[in-house]
Structures are given as C-alpha cells and as structure tokens.
Amino acid sequence: MLQTASVNQNEARLPILSGLLQSLVVEGHLTVIDAAGQVSAFGDEKSHSRATVRFHDRHLPWKIALNPSLALGEAYMDGRITIEAGRLHEFLTIVTANLDAIDTHPLQKIRQKFSFLQPYFRRRNHKRHSRANVAHHYDLSDALYRLFLDDDRQYSCAYFTDQNDTLEAAQAAKKGHIAAKLLLEPGARVLDIGCGWGGLALNLAKDAEIEVKGITLSKEQLAVAQNRAEEAELGRQVTFDLLDYREIDQKYDRIVSVGMFEHVGASYFEEFFSTIGRTLKPDGVAVIHSIGRRSPPGDADPWIAKYIFPGGYIPALSETLTAIEKSGLWVTDIEVLRLHYAETLRHWYDRFRARRHLARELYDERFCRMWEFYLAACEMLFRHGDLMVFQIQLAHQRDAVPLTRDYMTSYDKQAAAESFPAPYLCQDRA
C-alpha cells in the first residue's frame, strides 16, 4: 500500500522537498534527512527496496527538482549527500524505478521545453571535438581500467548465457557471439572501429587466417593495443592506428564496431553508416554493437555528458534505422540484449569497490565517488530504466548471410564449452 510522507511540523521550511518526493516516490521507500536534521519518509513503508539518505546542502532539494540527474550525481561526488542506511544500489534502485514519475513532473516538463538546444550540442562531435571527448574518458590511467575490467580489458556489454557466468567467460562469449555474426572467412580483411585495448581484434585474428585493422582516438588505448599485438606475435596480422572513422579510405570484407556508436552523436549517424557503406566490400558483412534506448529519441543524460562521456548520446533504434535506410545497406539481423549489461556493470562495480583503495591512490576521493556512482547508476538504469544493447548486422547484398540464424546459435553452443572460443569461420552460406 502506498503511504503518504511522514514529516514533522518544520516541513514547511522546505516545501519543495516534501512536495517533490511525495509525487515522485511511487515504488520503494525512501527516508530523507535534510540539512536541518528534518526527517521525511516517502513511498511504500512495506517495500523491500529501502534507503535512507542525508542532505548536507540546504539548497540541494531545489537543485534536484530542477535537474535531478546532474544534481544527484554532483552531490554524491562532493559528499553533499550520503547514504545513511542501505547501499548506493538501494538508493539508485528507488531513483531509477521512479523515472517515469520524474519525467512527468511539471518542473521536468519546463526543462524539457528547452530540449530544442540539444541538437546544437550534439553537433559538437566533429573530428577535433571527438578526439577531445574520447581523451576525457579513455585516456585515463590504464591502471584504473585494470582494476575492474576482465583480463582482456573488454569495456562493453558481456554476453551472459547464465547469470552464474564469470565476467571472463561472459566477455569471451560476447566476442564469440560477434565473431559468429561476422561470418569470417580465411583471407578476410577486417576493420574494427573503436578497437579499445585491442582484445576483440586480437581474438579474431588469433586462430583465423585474417587481417585486422583496429582504429581508435585514444592514445592510451592505442599504445596498449600495439604492445599486446607485439607480445602476441601478431604484429603483421593485426595493426592499430589513431584514426577517425571518417578518415577510412580502404575497403574491408568485414567491419565491426563495439561500444563506439554511442560516441558518434545523432547529427553524425548518417555519416557513420555512409562510411560503413563506402568502406564495406559488396559481399561484406558489418556488425554494430551499441547501447540503445527502447524509448523514442531523447536527450543525453546531463551528469553522464558532463563527467563521464562528453559528446556521448544513447541512440534509439528508430533513429538508428532511419540513418541506415539512407545508406542503402540491408539490415540482415537485429538482436536486443536487455539485462546483459546490468550483469556486466554489477561485476565491474564489485571489482572496483574491492580495489577502491588502489583507485584512491591513482586519483582522489571525489573521483572514486564519481566512478562508483557512474557504475552503480548505469547498472540500475539497465535494470529499471529504458536502456538496452542492440547488435545490428548489415550487408550490401540480401543473401550475404544465411537464411536463418542457426549459424549463430550453433556456434554459441559450441563456444559455451570452451573457455576462450575461437572466431567463427564461415564454411557455408547456403
């Protein structure tokens, strides 16, 4: 049963706090202690999802009302909000479970009236800004990413065939699942757009007679990827370059992009898929793996955009497909992964928390609070919000891939019994 807020007679001093949360906390039970020590409770008292938070800033309720995501994220980073009971996850579960109520609140509707300005900011993803945006996140210390990623440093959604899978097994399964969709053939030339630290490119080339070129805008990732290729004695087979996707001037049999499309920006979707069409050979196959939203196109999250992924934008399938249609490419397969990224982020958060003291030695306390808020908030958005991951397979020719998806599922079954599956080699397209 939904309960009304329980507050003392001093409630009138901060009416925005009571009025806002009364209407927003529909699921879960949230207790708030404001900067004056006033205690207010909101939501369902019988709910198992419970948290108590303390505000250390008397202006915070107004900031949250005007811009919830930015205000909450910054307050947690700065220590102006602390979790008194429960964990950060419980608090963010309540927040994300009530997103629909937040979006329909009158103050949010006023803010949304200014969303027409968003396309202007999204346009700031031309080459110069793209390099700066990538450097903001991916040129952080390599030691930071080694604290929470798997051994292969896969920084994208894993593929869990079972919730009990280890992170390493799920990331290996992800690489194998994508390899299956690429239908690799001996002698193929493969382009990896946004290659990260090179794990996928090296895995694809390791047991197949193919050449892979990986491109990135991160100098830190490039150095690591090149070193890994040399250490694996794959330097002639796998090359990496600091290159923008718009600068590609050769054709490839296969193109893959994992976790990079989120950084393209809505204004550049058509250019991205035009590049895919221009550089993919007539009988080629491409696979794009990206975070997406199940809702219509919307705004970038203000806290994520400011602190984590400047220039980033989560695409809706509708606007993605609209851009693909203009490229002339065939969409030969679409797969939606719903909770896989939530599980991935759970592993990352747990690993980061276990080694938080090492992150504190690399950066400072504010950075650590920012990073744990980022990982926990993203996990909850995949569990309770409208985020998901999609994989889109593309080709110039309608018969470039088999008529059914059996080749994917049969490969996944075979790979499930192996610790590190080898790339799928296409033998028959009939």
Short mmCIF file of C-alpha atoms in Angstrom, two decimals:
data_model
loop_
_atom_site.label_atom_id
_atom_site.label_comp_id
_atom_site.label_asym_id
_atom_site.label_seq_id
_atom_site.Cartn_x
_atom_site.Cartn_y
_atom_site.Cartn_z
CA MET A 1 0.00 0.00 0.00
CA LEU A 2 1.32 3.46 -0.91
CA GLN A 3 1.96 5.63 2.15
CA THR A 4 1.99 9.42 2.31
CA ALA A 5 5.07 11.26 3.50
CA SER A 6 5.68 11.37 7.23
CA VAL A 7 7.25 14.71 8.26
CA ASN A 8 7.41 16.94 11.36
CA GLN A 9 5.97 20.41 11.84
CA ASN A 10 9.07 22.01 10.33
CA GLU A 11 8.18 20.59 6.92
CA ALA A 12 7.07 23.98 5.66
CA ARG A 13 10.65 25.24 5.73
CA LEU A 14 11.48 23.08 2.72
CA PRO A 15 8.17 22.50 0.90
CA ILE A 16 9.94 21.62 -2.34
CA LEU A 17 11.45 18.51 -0.71
CA SER A 18 8.16 17.15 0.58
CA GLY A 19 6.09 18.13 -2.43
CA LEU A 20 8.55 16.76 -4.94
CA LEU A 21 9.22 13.40 -3.33
CA GLN A 22 5.59 12.78 -2.40
CA SER A 23 4.75 12.75 -6.09
CA LEU A 24 7.90 11.02 -7.31
CA VAL A 25 8.49 8.10 -4.94
CA VAL A 26 5.86 5.63 -6.10
CA GLU A 27 7.97 2.47 -5.78
CA GLY A 28 10.24 1.71 -2.84
CA HIS A 29 10.62 3.50 0.49
CA LEU A 30 12.95 6.49 0.82
CA THR A 31 13.85 8.32 4.03
CA VAL A 32 15.48 11.73 3.67
CA ILE A 33 17.27 13.68 6.38
CA ASP A 34 17.65 17.27 5.24
CA ALA A 35 20.45 19.71 6.12
CA ALA A 36 18.48 20.95 9.15
CA GLY A 37 18.06 17.42 10.50
CA GLN A 38 14.42 17.11 9.47
CA VAL A 39 13.39 13.51 8.72
CA SER A 40 10.88 12.74 5.95
CA ALA A 41 9.74 9.36 4.68
CA PHE A 42 8.24 8.70 1.26
CA GLY A 43 6.75 5.79 -0.65
CA ASP A 44 5.60 2.35 0.42
CA GLU A 45 6.56 1.52 4.00
CA LYS A 46 6.22 -2.20 3.28
CA SER A 47 8.59 -2.16 0.33
CA HIS A 48 11.75 -4.27 0.49
CA SER A 49 13.56 -1.61 -1.55
CA ARG A 50 14.61 0.87 1.15
CA ALA A 51 17.25 3.55 1.63
CA THR A 52 18.00 6.49 3.91
CA VAL A 53 19.96 9.46 2.64
CA ARG A 54 21.21 12.63 4.31
CA PHE A 55 21.45 16.00 2.57
CA HIS A 56 24.32 18.23 3.72
CA ASP A 57 23.31 21.15 1.49
CA ARG A 58 20.13 23.11 2.20
CA HIS A 59 19.90 24.15 -1.45
CA LEU A 60 20.07 20.57 -2.74
CA PRO A 61 16.28 19.93 -2.86
CA TRP A 62 15.85 22.80 -5.30
CA LYS A 63 18.79 21.64 -7.41
CA ILE A 64 17.34 18.12 -7.56
CA ALA A 65 13.94 19.49 -8.55
CA LEU A 66 15.42 21.49 -11.44
CA ASN A 67 17.90 18.91 -12.73
CA PRO A 68 17.66 15.54 -10.89
CA SER A 69 20.45 13.61 -12.62
CA LEU A 70 23.08 16.35 -12.56
CA ALA A 71 22.27 17.46 -9.00
CA LEU A 72 22.27 13.94 -7.53
CA GLY A 73 25.46 12.90 -9.28
CA GLU A 74 27.36 16.03 -8.28
CA ALA A 75 26.06 15.89 -4.70
CA TYR A 76 27.24 12.30 -4.31
CA MET A 77 30.63 13.13 -5.82
CA ASP A 78 31.10 16.07 -3.46
CA GLY A 79 29.83 14.27 -0.36
CA ARG A 80 26.85 16.64 -0.07
CA ILE A 81 24.61 13.58 0.02
CA THR A 82 25.50 10.44 1.97
CA ILE A 83 23.82 7.06 2.28
CA GLU A 84 22.86 6.51 5.92
CA ALA A 85 21.05 3.17 5.54
CA GLY A 86 21.19 0.72 2.67
CA ARG A 87 23.75 0.90 -0.13
CA LEU A 88 24.16 3.22 -3.07
CA HIS A 89 22.48 0.49 -5.13
CA GLU A 90 19.32 0.56 -2.99
CA PHE A 91 19.08 4.33 -3.28
CA LEU A 92 19.58 4.27 -7.05
CA THR A 93 17.11 1.41 -7.39
CA ILE A 94 14.43 3.68 -5.91
CA VAL A 95 15.51 6.57 -8.13
CA THR A 96 15.52 4.60 -11.38
CA ALA A 97 12.33 2.69 -10.55
CA ASN A 98 10.53 6.05 -10.39
CA LEU A 99 11.94 7.59 -13.57
CA ASP A 100 8.52 7.77 -15.25
CA ALA A 101 7.20 9.90 -12.41
CA ILE A 102 10.27 12.15 -12.57
CA ASP A 103 9.89 12.68 -16.31
CA THR A 104 6.23 13.73 -15.97
CA HIS A 105 6.83 16.17 -13.11
CA PRO A 106 5.93 19.81 -14.02
CA LEU A 107 9.46 21.08 -13.35
CA GLN A 108 10.89 18.48 -15.70
CA LYS A 109 8.37 19.41 -18.38
CA ILE A 110 9.55 23.00 -18.17
CA ARG A 111 13.14 21.86 -18.55
CA GLN A 112 12.21 19.65 -21.49
CA LYS A 113 10.89 22.71 -23.33
CA PHE A 114 14.49 23.75 -23.79
CA SER A 115 15.47 20.41 -25.27
CA PHE A 116 15.49 22.03 -28.70
CA LEU A 117 19.00 23.19 -27.78
CA GLN A 118 20.24 19.60 -27.55
CA PRO A 119 20.84 19.08 -31.30
CA TYR A 120 23.24 22.04 -31.25
CA PHE A 121 25.36 20.44 -28.56
CA ARG A 122 25.19 17.04 -30.24
CA ARG A 123 26.72 18.58 -33.36
CA ARG A 124 29.92 19.20 -31.41
CA ASN A 125 31.29 15.82 -32.43
CA HIS A 126 33.36 16.79 -35.43
CA LYS A 127 36.87 15.42 -35.58
CA ARG A 128 38.56 17.83 -33.19
CA HIS A 129 35.88 17.53 -30.52
CA SER A 130 35.67 13.75 -30.96
CA ARG A 131 39.35 13.35 -30.10
CA ALA A 132 38.96 15.54 -27.01
CA ASN A 133 35.82 13.71 -25.90
CA VAL A 134 37.49 10.32 -26.23
CA ALA A 135 40.58 11.51 -24.35
CA HIS A 136 38.38 12.70 -21.45
CA HIS A 137 37.35 9.12 -20.64
CA TYR A 138 39.62 6.66 -22.37
CA ASP A 139 42.96 8.36 -21.77
CA LEU A 140 42.65 7.88 -18.03
CA SER A 141 45.31 5.70 -16.42
CA ASP A 142 45.41 2.18 -17.81
CA ALA A 143 45.87 1.04 -14.20
CA LEU A 144 42.34 2.28 -13.42
CA TYR A 145 40.71 0.06 -16.03
CA ARG A 146 42.76 -2.93 -14.95
CA LEU A 147 41.15 -2.60 -11.51
CA PHE A 148 37.70 -3.65 -12.68
CA LEU A 149 37.74 -4.99 -16.23
CA ASP A 150 38.37 -8.61 -17.21
CA ASP A 151 41.87 -9.74 -18.17
CA ASP A 152 41.22 -8.91 -21.84
CA ARG A 153 40.04 -5.40 -20.92
CA GLN A 154 36.68 -5.64 -22.62
CA TYR A 155 34.91 -2.35 -21.84
CA SER A 156 31.49 -3.16 -23.28
CA CYS A 157 28.48 -5.34 -22.56
CA ALA A 158 29.31 -9.00 -21.94
CA TYR A 159 27.12 -11.90 -23.09
CA PHE A 160 25.81 -13.99 -20.21
CA THR A 161 24.48 -17.39 -21.19
CA ASP A 162 23.95 -17.95 -17.45
CA GLN A 163 23.81 -15.47 -14.55
CA ASN A 164 26.47 -17.54 -12.80
CA ASP A 165 28.98 -16.95 -15.61
CA THR A 166 32.20 -15.28 -14.58
CA LEU A 167 32.95 -11.92 -16.17
CA GLU A 168 35.80 -13.51 -18.15
CA ALA A 169 33.53 -16.24 -19.51
CA ALA A 170 30.78 -13.77 -20.43
CA GLN A 171 33.20 -11.44 -22.21
CA ALA A 172 34.68 -14.37 -24.14
CA ALA A 173 31.14 -15.38 -25.11
CA LYS A 174 30.47 -11.82 -26.30
CA LYS A 175 33.48 -11.88 -28.58
CA GLY A 176 32.46 -15.28 -29.91
CA HIS A 177 28.87 -14.18 -30.49
CA ILE A 178 30.03 -11.19 -32.53
CA ALA A 179 32.54 -13.32 -34.42
CA ALA A 180 29.73 -15.68 -35.38
CA LYS A 181 27.73 -12.79 -36.83
CA LEU A 182 30.74 -11.61 -38.84
CA LEU A 183 30.91 -14.90 -40.76
CA LEU A 184 34.69 -14.73 -41.04
CA GLU A 185 36.43 -16.39 -43.97
CA PRO A 186 40.13 -17.14 -44.48
CA GLY A 187 41.93 -14.21 -46.05
CA ALA A 188 39.34 -11.67 -44.94
CA ARG A 189 40.36 -8.11 -44.12
CA VAL A 190 38.53 -6.83 -41.03
CA LEU A 191 38.14 -3.28 -39.75
CA ASP A 192 37.48 -2.74 -36.03
CA ILE A 193 36.09 0.78 -35.45
CA GLY A 194 36.71 1.83 -31.86
CA CYS A 195 39.04 -1.07 -31.06
CA GLY A 196 39.64 -0.19 -27.41
CA TRP A 197 42.65 -2.02 -25.98
CA GLY A 198 42.65 -4.43 -28.93
CA GLY A 199 41.11 -7.51 -27.32
CA LEU A 200 38.48 -8.25 -29.95
CA ALA A 201 40.84 -7.64 -32.88
CA LEU A 202 43.48 -9.92 -31.40
CA ASN A 203 40.93 -12.61 -30.62
CA LEU A 204 39.51 -12.53 -34.14
CA ALA A 205 42.96 -12.88 -35.70
CA LYS A 206 44.40 -15.37 -33.25
CA ASP A 207 43.01 -18.56 -34.77
CA ALA A 208 41.90 -17.36 -38.19
CA GLU A 209 43.78 -16.53 -41.38
CA ILE A 210 42.55 -12.95 -41.42
CA GLU A 211 44.00 -9.45 -41.14
CA VAL A 212 42.52 -6.95 -38.71
CA LYS A 213 42.97 -3.20 -38.57
CA GLY A 214 41.81 -1.54 -35.37
CA ILE A 215 41.27 2.21 -35.11
CA THR A 216 40.82 4.36 -32.01
CA LEU A 217 41.02 8.01 -30.97
CA SER A 218 42.59 7.17 -27.61
CA LYS A 219 46.37 7.44 -27.41
CA GLU A 220 46.42 5.37 -24.22
CA GLN A 221 44.39 2.55 -25.77
CA LEU A 222 46.47 2.64 -28.94
CA ALA A 223 49.73 2.16 -27.06
CA VAL A 224 48.34 -0.78 -25.09
CA ALA A 225 46.82 -2.42 -28.19
CA GLN A 226 50.06 -2.13 -30.17
CA ASN A 227 52.07 -3.62 -27.31
CA ARG A 228 49.62 -6.51 -27.00
CA ALA A 229 49.88 -7.26 -30.71
CA GLU A 230 53.66 -7.42 -30.49
CA GLU A 231 53.60 -9.59 -27.37
CA ALA A 232 51.18 -12.00 -29.07
CA GLU A 233 53.45 -12.05 -32.16
CA LEU A 234 50.51 -10.84 -34.26
CA GLY A 235 52.10 -7.56 -35.31
CA ARG A 236 51.97 -8.44 -39.02
CA GLN A 237 48.41 -9.72 -38.85
CA VAL A 238 46.86 -7.07 -36.59
CA THR A 239 47.60 -3.35 -36.81
CA PHE A 240 46.24 -0.44 -34.82
CA ASP A 241 46.05 3.21 -35.76
CA LEU A 242 44.97 6.55 -34.26
CA LEU A 243 42.28 7.33 -36.79
CA ASP A 244 38.79 8.82 -37.01
CA TYR A 245 36.23 6.59 -38.72
CA ARG A 246 35.58 9.38 -41.23
CA GLU A 247 39.18 9.07 -42.44
CA ILE A 248 38.95 5.43 -43.55
CA ASP A 249 39.97 5.21 -47.21
CA GLN A 250 40.16 1.45 -47.87
CA LYS A 251 37.60 -1.33 -48.33
CA TYR A 252 37.13 -4.28 -45.99
CA ASP A 253 35.46 -7.67 -46.11
CA ARG A 254 34.16 -7.29 -42.58
CA ILE A 255 33.57 -4.28 -40.32
CA VAL A 256 32.86 -4.47 -36.61
CA SER A 257 32.24 -1.72 -34.09
CA VAL A 258 31.62 -2.48 -30.41
CA GLY A 259 30.72 0.25 -27.93
CA MET A 260 31.73 3.11 -30.23
CA PHE A 261 28.43 4.14 -31.86
CA GLU A 262 27.32 5.78 -28.59
CA HIS A 263 30.08 8.36 -29.19
CA VAL A 264 29.09 9.25 -32.75
CA GLY A 265 26.32 11.76 -31.95
CA ALA A 266 22.87 11.91 -33.50
CA SER A 267 23.88 14.54 -36.05
CA TYR A 268 26.52 12.17 -37.45
CA PHE A 269 24.53 8.93 -37.68
CA GLU A 270 24.05 9.24 -41.44
CA GLU A 271 27.75 9.96 -41.97
CA PHE A 272 28.70 6.95 -39.84
CA PHE A 273 26.58 4.49 -41.83
CA SER A 274 27.55 6.16 -45.09
CA THR A 275 31.16 5.40 -44.12
CA ILE A 276 30.23 1.78 -43.40
CA GLY A 277 28.58 1.50 -46.81
CA ARG A 278 31.51 3.16 -48.58
CA THR A 279 34.20 1.01 -46.98
CA LEU A 280 32.40 -2.35 -46.86
CA LYS A 281 33.01 -4.57 -49.90
CA PRO A 282 29.97 -5.60 -51.99
CA ASP A 283 29.79 -9.07 -50.41
CA GLY A 284 30.88 -7.89 -46.98
CA VAL A 285 29.21 -8.06 -43.55
CA ALA A 286 29.27 -5.50 -40.73
CA VAL A 287 28.18 -5.77 -37.09
CA ILE A 288 27.44 -2.74 -34.92
CA HIS A 289 27.14 -3.29 -31.15
CA SER A 290 25.82 -0.32 -29.17
CA ILE A 291 23.95 0.78 -26.08
CA GLY A 292 20.47 1.91 -27.07
CA ARG A 293 17.18 3.03 -25.61
CA ARG A 294 13.79 1.40 -26.04
CA SER A 295 12.09 4.82 -25.94
CA PRO A 296 11.98 7.43 -28.74
CA PRO A 297 14.98 9.71 -29.31
CA GLY A 298 15.73 11.91 -26.31
CA ASP A 299 18.33 13.99 -24.55
CA ALA A 300 21.74 12.91 -23.31
CA ASP A 301 21.91 12.45 -19.54
CA PRO A 302 23.37 15.74 -18.20
CA TRP A 303 25.57 14.18 -15.49
CA ILE A 304 26.95 11.45 -17.77
CA ALA A 305 27.56 14.02 -20.52
CA LYS A 306 29.43 16.38 -18.19
CA TYR A 307 31.56 13.95 -16.20
CA ILE A 308 31.76 10.59 -17.96
CA PHE A 309 31.12 10.65 -21.72
CA PRO A 310 31.14 14.19 -23.15
CA GLY A 311 29.70 14.12 -26.64
CA GLY A 312 28.03 10.78 -25.97
CA TYR A 313 24.46 10.07 -26.96
CA ILE A 314 22.40 6.90 -26.49
CA PRO A 315 20.59 6.18 -29.77
CA ALA A 316 17.06 4.92 -30.18
CA LEU A 317 16.61 2.06 -32.63
CA SER A 318 14.21 4.21 -34.65
CA GLU A 319 16.73 6.95 -35.42
CA THR A 320 19.48 4.39 -35.97
CA LEU A 321 17.42 2.50 -38.55
CA THR A 322 16.41 5.76 -40.23
CA ALA A 323 20.10 6.57 -40.76
CA ILE A 324 20.80 3.04 -42.02
CA GLU A 325 17.96 3.26 -44.53
CA LYS A 326 19.63 6.27 -46.15
CA SER A 327 22.91 4.35 -46.53
CA GLY A 328 21.35 1.73 -48.81
CA LEU A 329 22.57 -1.12 -46.60
CA TRP A 330 20.47 -4.19 -45.76
CA VAL A 331 19.69 -4.82 -42.10
CA THR A 332 20.21 -8.58 -42.04
CA ASP A 333 19.78 -9.09 -38.29
CA ILE A 334 18.91 -7.18 -35.11
CA GLU A 335 19.35 -8.59 -31.62
CA VAL A 336 18.43 -6.80 -28.39
CA LEU A 337 20.34 -7.66 -25.20
CA ARG A 338 18.30 -6.47 -22.22
CA LEU A 339 19.87 -7.39 -18.87
CA HIS A 340 23.31 -8.44 -20.07
CA TYR A 341 24.81 -5.01 -19.43
CA ALA A 342 23.26 -4.81 -15.97
CA GLU A 343 25.10 -8.02 -15.09
CA THR A 344 28.31 -6.69 -16.65
CA LEU A 345 28.12 -3.50 -14.62
CA ARG A 346 27.43 -5.46 -11.44
CA HIS A 347 30.73 -7.27 -11.91
CA TRP A 348 32.57 -4.03 -12.70
CA TYR A 349 31.15 -2.27 -9.63
CA ASP A 350 32.03 -5.13 -7.29
CA ARG A 351 35.58 -5.29 -8.64
CA PHE A 352 36.02 -1.53 -8.40
CA ARG A 353 34.75 -1.47 -4.80
CA ALA A 354 37.08 -4.32 -3.85
CA ARG A 355 40.07 -2.35 -5.18
CA ARG A 356 38.82 1.13 -4.42
CA HIS A 357 41.85 1.89 -2.27
CA LEU A 358 44.05 1.43 -5.33
CA ALA A 359 41.89 3.81 -7.37
CA ARG A 360 42.23 6.30 -4.49
CA GLU A 361 45.99 6.13 -4.92
CA LEU A 362 45.64 6.92 -8.63
CA TYR A 363 43.16 9.78 -8.27
CA ASP A 364 41.28 11.31 -5.33
CA GLU A 365 38.20 10.60 -3.22
CA ARG A 366 35.92 12.71 -5.42
CA PHE A 367 36.97 10.73 -8.48
CA CYS A 368 36.30 7.44 -6.70
CA ARG A 369 32.83 8.58 -5.66
CA MET A 370 32.17 9.73 -9.22
CA TRP A 371 33.26 6.39 -10.65
CA GLU A 372 31.23 4.25 -8.27
CA PHE A 373 28.16 6.45 -8.88
CA TYR A 374 28.68 6.03 -12.63
CA LEU A 375 28.90 2.22 -12.47
CA ALA A 376 26.03 1.81 -10.00
CA ALA A 377 23.71 4.28 -11.73
CA CYS A 378 24.27 2.70 -15.13
CA GLU A 379 23.55 -0.77 -13.73
CA MET A 380 20.26 0.44 -12.26
CA LEU A 381 19.29 2.17 -15.50
CA PHE A 382 19.72 -1.13 -17.34
CA ARG A 383 17.69 -2.92 -14.67
CA HIS A 384 14.89 -0.39 -14.20
CA GLY A 385 15.22 2.23 -16.94
CA ASP A 386 14.87 2.09 -20.71
CA LEU A 387 18.46 1.20 -21.63
CA MET A 388 19.45 -1.93 -23.52
CA VAL A 389 22.09 -3.05 -26.03
CA PHE A 390 21.47 -3.79 -29.68
CA GLN A 391 23.56 -5.60 -32.25
CA ILE A 392 22.78 -4.78 -35.88
CA GLN A 393 24.18 -6.88 -38.72
CA LEU A 394 24.50 -5.08 -42.08
CA ALA A 395 25.33 -6.03 -45.66
CA HIS A 396 25.09 -4.69 -49.20
CA GLN A 397 23.58 -7.92 -50.51
CA ARG A 398 20.44 -9.54 -49.13
CA ASP A 399 21.99 -13.00 -49.43
CA ALA A 400 25.34 -12.11 -47.81
CA VAL A 401 24.37 -14.11 -44.72
CA PRO A 402 22.50 -17.44 -44.29
CA LEU A 403 18.71 -17.51 -44.47
CA THR A 404 18.32 -18.47 -40.80
CA ARG A 405 20.09 -17.62 -37.55
CA ASP A 406 21.12 -21.23 -36.93
CA TYR A 407 24.76 -20.46 -37.69
CA MET A 408 24.83 -18.11 -34.67
CA THR A 409 23.14 -20.39 -32.17
CA SER A 410 25.09 -23.48 -33.21
CA TYR A 411 28.34 -21.57 -32.76
CA ASP A 412 27.26 -20.28 -29.34
CA LYS A 413 26.52 -23.82 -28.17
CA GLN A 414 29.93 -24.97 -29.35
CA ALA A 415 31.68 -21.98 -27.79
CA ALA A 416 29.90 -22.39 -24.44
CA ALA A 417 32.02 -25.46 -23.72
CA GLU A 418 35.26 -23.58 -24.40
CA SER A 419 36.96 -21.07 -22.13
CA PHE A 420 38.12 -18.82 -24.97
CA PRO A 421 36.19 -19.57 -28.17
CA ALA A 422 37.98 -19.23 -31.46
CA PRO A 423 36.45 -16.98 -34.11
CA TYR A 424 33.68 -18.42 -36.24
CA LEU A 425 34.86 -19.36 -39.72
CA CYS A 426 32.07 -19.37 -42.26
CA GLN A 427 32.11 -22.58 -44.28
CA ASP A 428 28.72 -22.46 -45.94
CA ARG A 429 26.19 -19.72 -46.60
CA ALA A 430 23.67 -21.90 -48.34
#
